[in-house]
Amino acid sequence: MELSKKRRKKLQSAVDQDYGYRQYEDRDVYVYDHGGKLGCGVFASRQFFPGELVIEIKGQLIPADEYDGSTYAMHLEDDWYLEPTIPGAFINHSCSPNCDLIQVTDTTNGLIARCNIEPGTEICFDYQWEAQSWIPRCRCGSRDCRGWVVGQDEVKKMKKLAARKKKAK
Ligand SMILES: [Zn+2]
């Protein structure tokens, strides 16, 4: 059975939207591969001013009761999680970020510039994860780095978890 042009186009657009296999292109941001452990990051192609929307983060919606704890899923209101596609999935964490994550529509989040962002700057936000048993070390390099990719009020719990894991070794 042959796939008609029309059907192919329709299906391909669904694939692109849901899985983001294709290289992401945007006039505002670009994906850059640091290589090695650092992996990919998202960078500003132009200047952004404080309060400006930098990027809309779209993705697959997962009901909270089916959420299996994927690291990159983001919580939305009304018990939904958003599994970001590219480039949203490539945005790195920083303890001293240049963007804030907010929900901008019923089904998407947005990154808003906290400060002036120059072209070529990596875009990041504070993941504020809960403490994780796999000890997510942070290497953001900011002066006030918390040491782990967790929220400020989870640091104590994270320290305990890390100490326990060290002992067990
Ligand atoms: Zn950090």
Tab-separated table of C-alpha atoms and ligand atoms in Angstrom:
chain	number	residue	atom	x	y	z
A	1	MET	CA	0.000	0.000	0.000
A	2	GLU	CA	1.357	3.352	-0.981
A	3	LEU	CA	1.333	6.283	1.349
A	4	SER	CA	-0.322	9.215	-0.378
A	5	LYS	CA	1.483	12.528	-0.421
A	6	LYS	CA	-1.257	14.129	1.559
A	7	ARG	CA	-1.328	11.427	4.208
A	8	ARG	CA	2.457	11.382	4.432
A	9	LYS	CA	2.497	15.119	5.046
A	10	LYS	CA	-0.175	14.824	7.720
A	11	LEU	CA	1.558	11.969	9.524
A	12	GLN	CA	4.967	13.608	9.262
A	13	SER	CA	3.678	16.753	10.923
A	14	ALA	CA	2.329	14.625	13.783
A	15	VAL	CA	5.710	12.908	14.091
A	16	ASP	CA	7.537	16.236	14.063
A	17	GLN	CA	5.331	17.685	16.727
A	18	ASP	CA	5.312	14.701	19.045
A	19	TYR	CA	8.867	13.496	18.821
A	20	GLY	CA	10.941	16.340	17.492
A	21	TYR	CA	13.294	14.078	15.522
A	22	ARG	CA	14.068	16.897	13.170
A	23	GLN	CA	16.634	19.538	13.824
A	24	TYR	CA	14.891	22.433	15.458
A	25	GLU	CA	15.017	25.735	13.651
A	26	ASP	CA	13.940	29.042	15.023
A	27	ARG	CA	15.046	32.617	14.522
A	28	ASP	CA	15.064	33.197	18.274
A	29	VAL	CA	16.991	30.233	19.665
A	30	TYR	CA	19.237	27.415	18.446
A	31	VAL	CA	20.341	24.035	19.750
A	32	TYR	CA	24.062	23.506	20.213
A	33	ASP	CA	25.760	20.229	21.111
A	34	HIS	CA	28.499	20.765	23.714
A	35	GLY	CA	29.587	17.191	23.084
A	36	GLY	CA	30.461	14.579	25.701
A	37	LYS	CA	28.695	14.559	29.039
A	38	LEU	CA	27.399	18.088	28.757
A	39	GLY	CA	25.164	17.192	25.831
A	40	CYS	CA	22.972	19.723	24.086
A	41	GLY	CA	21.897	23.137	25.198
A	42	VAL	CA	19.655	25.880	23.850
A	43	PHE	CA	21.160	29.271	23.034
A	44	ALA	CA	19.758	32.707	22.261
A	45	SER	CA	20.066	33.753	18.617
A	46	ARG	CA	19.198	37.330	19.456
A	47	GLN	CA	18.902	39.627	22.424
A	48	PHE	CA	16.042	39.153	24.888
A	49	PHE	CA	14.866	41.745	27.369
A	50	PRO	CA	13.694	41.063	30.929
A	51	GLY	CA	10.121	39.770	30.919
A	52	GLU	CA	10.262	38.686	27.285
A	53	LEU	CA	9.017	35.254	26.215
A	54	VAL	CA	12.075	33.375	24.957
A	55	ILE	CA	10.524	30.078	23.917
A	56	GLU	CA	7.275	28.148	24.185
A	57	ILE	CA	7.806	24.614	25.452
A	58	LYS	CA	5.473	22.158	23.781
A	59	GLY	CA	5.318	18.432	24.075
A	60	GLN	CA	3.342	15.351	24.820
A	61	LEU	CA	0.730	15.571	27.541
A	62	ILE	CA	0.707	12.826	30.140
A	63	PRO	CA	-2.057	12.501	32.733
A	64	ALA	CA	-0.618	12.654	36.259
A	65	ASP	CA	-1.888	9.171	37.137
A	66	GLU	CA	0.106	7.705	34.222
A	67	TYR	CA	3.202	9.762	34.896
A	68	ASP	CA	6.131	7.431	35.485
A	69	GLY	CA	8.647	9.952	36.713
A	70	SER	CA	10.446	10.845	33.494
A	71	THR	CA	13.112	13.342	34.462
A	72	TYR	CA	12.165	16.007	31.990
A	73	ALA	CA	8.423	15.975	32.409
A	74	MET	CA	7.080	19.269	33.685
A	75	HIS	CA	4.069	19.651	35.869
A	76	LEU	CA	1.104	21.563	34.483
A	77	GLU	CA	-1.956	22.629	36.386
A	78	ASP	CA	-4.896	20.224	36.502
A	79	ASP	CA	-2.836	17.073	36.993
A	80	TRP	CA	-1.100	16.950	33.639
A	81	TYR	CA	2.553	16.554	32.854
A	82	LEU	CA	4.299	17.898	29.796
A	83	GLU	CA	7.061	15.810	28.231
A	84	PRO	CA	8.923	18.437	26.243
A	85	THR	CA	9.998	17.893	22.650
A	86	ILE	CA	13.042	19.505	21.035
A	87	PRO	CA	14.213	22.149	21.762
A	88	GLY	CA	12.425	22.259	25.142
A	89	ALA	CA	13.986	18.941	26.141
A	90	PHE	CA	17.496	20.372	25.655
A	91	ILE	CA	17.215	23.353	27.963
A	92	ASN	CA	19.678	22.913	30.808
A	93	HIS	CA	19.346	23.594	34.499
A	94	SER	CA	21.141	26.347	36.356
A	95	CYS	CA	21.016	27.274	40.047
A	96	SER	CA	21.354	30.874	38.898
A	97	PRO	CA	19.198	30.847	35.745
A	98	ASN	CA	18.492	33.575	33.194
A	99	CYS	CA	14.887	32.406	32.632
A	100	ASP	CA	11.796	31.490	34.623
A	101	LEU	CA	9.491	28.630	33.684
A	102	ILE	CA	5.805	29.502	33.693
A	103	GLN	CA	2.675	27.931	32.260
A	104	VAL	CA	1.570	30.075	29.302
A	105	THR	CA	-1.371	28.099	27.887
A	106	ASP	CA	-3.455	25.131	29.069
A	107	THR	CA	-0.972	22.738	27.473
A	108	THR	CA	2.356	24.551	27.192
A	109	ASN	CA	4.998	26.228	29.316
A	110	GLY	CA	7.076	29.233	28.462
A	111	LEU	CA	10.513	30.468	29.402
A	112	ILE	CA	10.587	34.129	30.341
A	113	ALA	CA	13.832	36.123	30.455
A	114	ARG	CA	14.720	37.193	34.003
A	115	CYS	CA	17.410	39.543	32.829
A	116	ASN	CA	18.957	40.898	29.661
A	117	ILE	CA	20.108	37.935	27.547
A	118	GLU	CA	22.764	38.569	24.902
A	119	PRO	CA	22.908	36.590	21.637
A	120	GLY	CA	24.978	33.423	22.047
A	121	THR	CA	24.075	33.022	25.738
A	122	GLU	CA	22.831	29.631	26.881
A	123	ILE	CA	19.196	29.657	27.980
A	124	CYS	CA	18.567	27.924	31.298
A	125	PHE	CA	16.080	27.711	34.111
A	126	ASP	CA	15.940	26.291	37.618
A	127	TYR	CA	14.514	22.735	37.385
A	128	GLN	CA	13.707	22.717	41.115
A	129	TRP	CA	13.402	18.953	41.192
A	130	GLU	CA	12.474	17.044	44.282
A	131	ALA	CA	15.348	15.149	45.906
A	132	GLN	CA	16.230	12.106	43.742
A	133	SER	CA	17.728	8.788	44.771
A	134	TRP	CA	20.082	8.832	41.775
A	135	ILE	CA	21.847	11.954	43.103
A	136	PRO	CA	21.599	14.504	40.299
A	137	ARG	CA	24.839	16.469	40.755
A	138	CYS	CA	24.752	20.012	39.435
A	139	ARG	CA	27.661	21.407	37.461
A	140	CYS	CA	26.081	24.688	36.439
A	141	GLY	CA	29.144	26.537	37.707
A	142	SER	CA	27.219	29.464	39.136
A	143	ARG	CA	28.554	31.110	42.303
A	144	ASP	CA	25.551	30.042	44.356
A	145	CYS	CA	25.309	26.513	42.917
A	146	ARG	CA	23.362	24.272	45.301
A	147	GLY	CA	25.382	21.215	44.283
A	148	TRP	CA	22.369	19.226	43.116
A	149	VAL	CA	19.664	19.841	40.583
A	150	VAL	CA	16.968	20.191	43.228
A	151	GLY	CA	14.902	23.042	44.642
A	152	GLN	CA	16.248	25.125	47.537
A	153	ASP	CA	13.873	23.498	50.026
A	154	GLU	CA	14.924	20.007	48.878
A	155	VAL	CA	18.655	20.524	49.457
A	156	LYS	CA	18.567	19.200	53.047
A	157	LYS	CA	16.794	16.026	51.973
A	158	MET	CA	19.188	15.638	49.032
A	159	LYS	CA	22.223	15.931	51.340
A	160	LYS	CA	20.852	13.155	53.522
A	161	LEU	CA	20.155	10.926	50.509
A	162	ALA	CA	23.655	11.514	49.134
A	163	ALA	CA	25.291	10.789	52.511
A	164	ARG	CA	23.331	7.560	52.855
A	165	LYS	CA	24.336	6.461	49.368
A	166	LYS	CA	28.011	7.202	50.090
A	167	LYS	CA	27.850	5.067	53.243
A	168	ALA	CA	26.255	2.203	51.383
A	169	LYS	CA	29.173	2.028	48.924
B	1	ZN	ZN	24.112	24.442	40.164
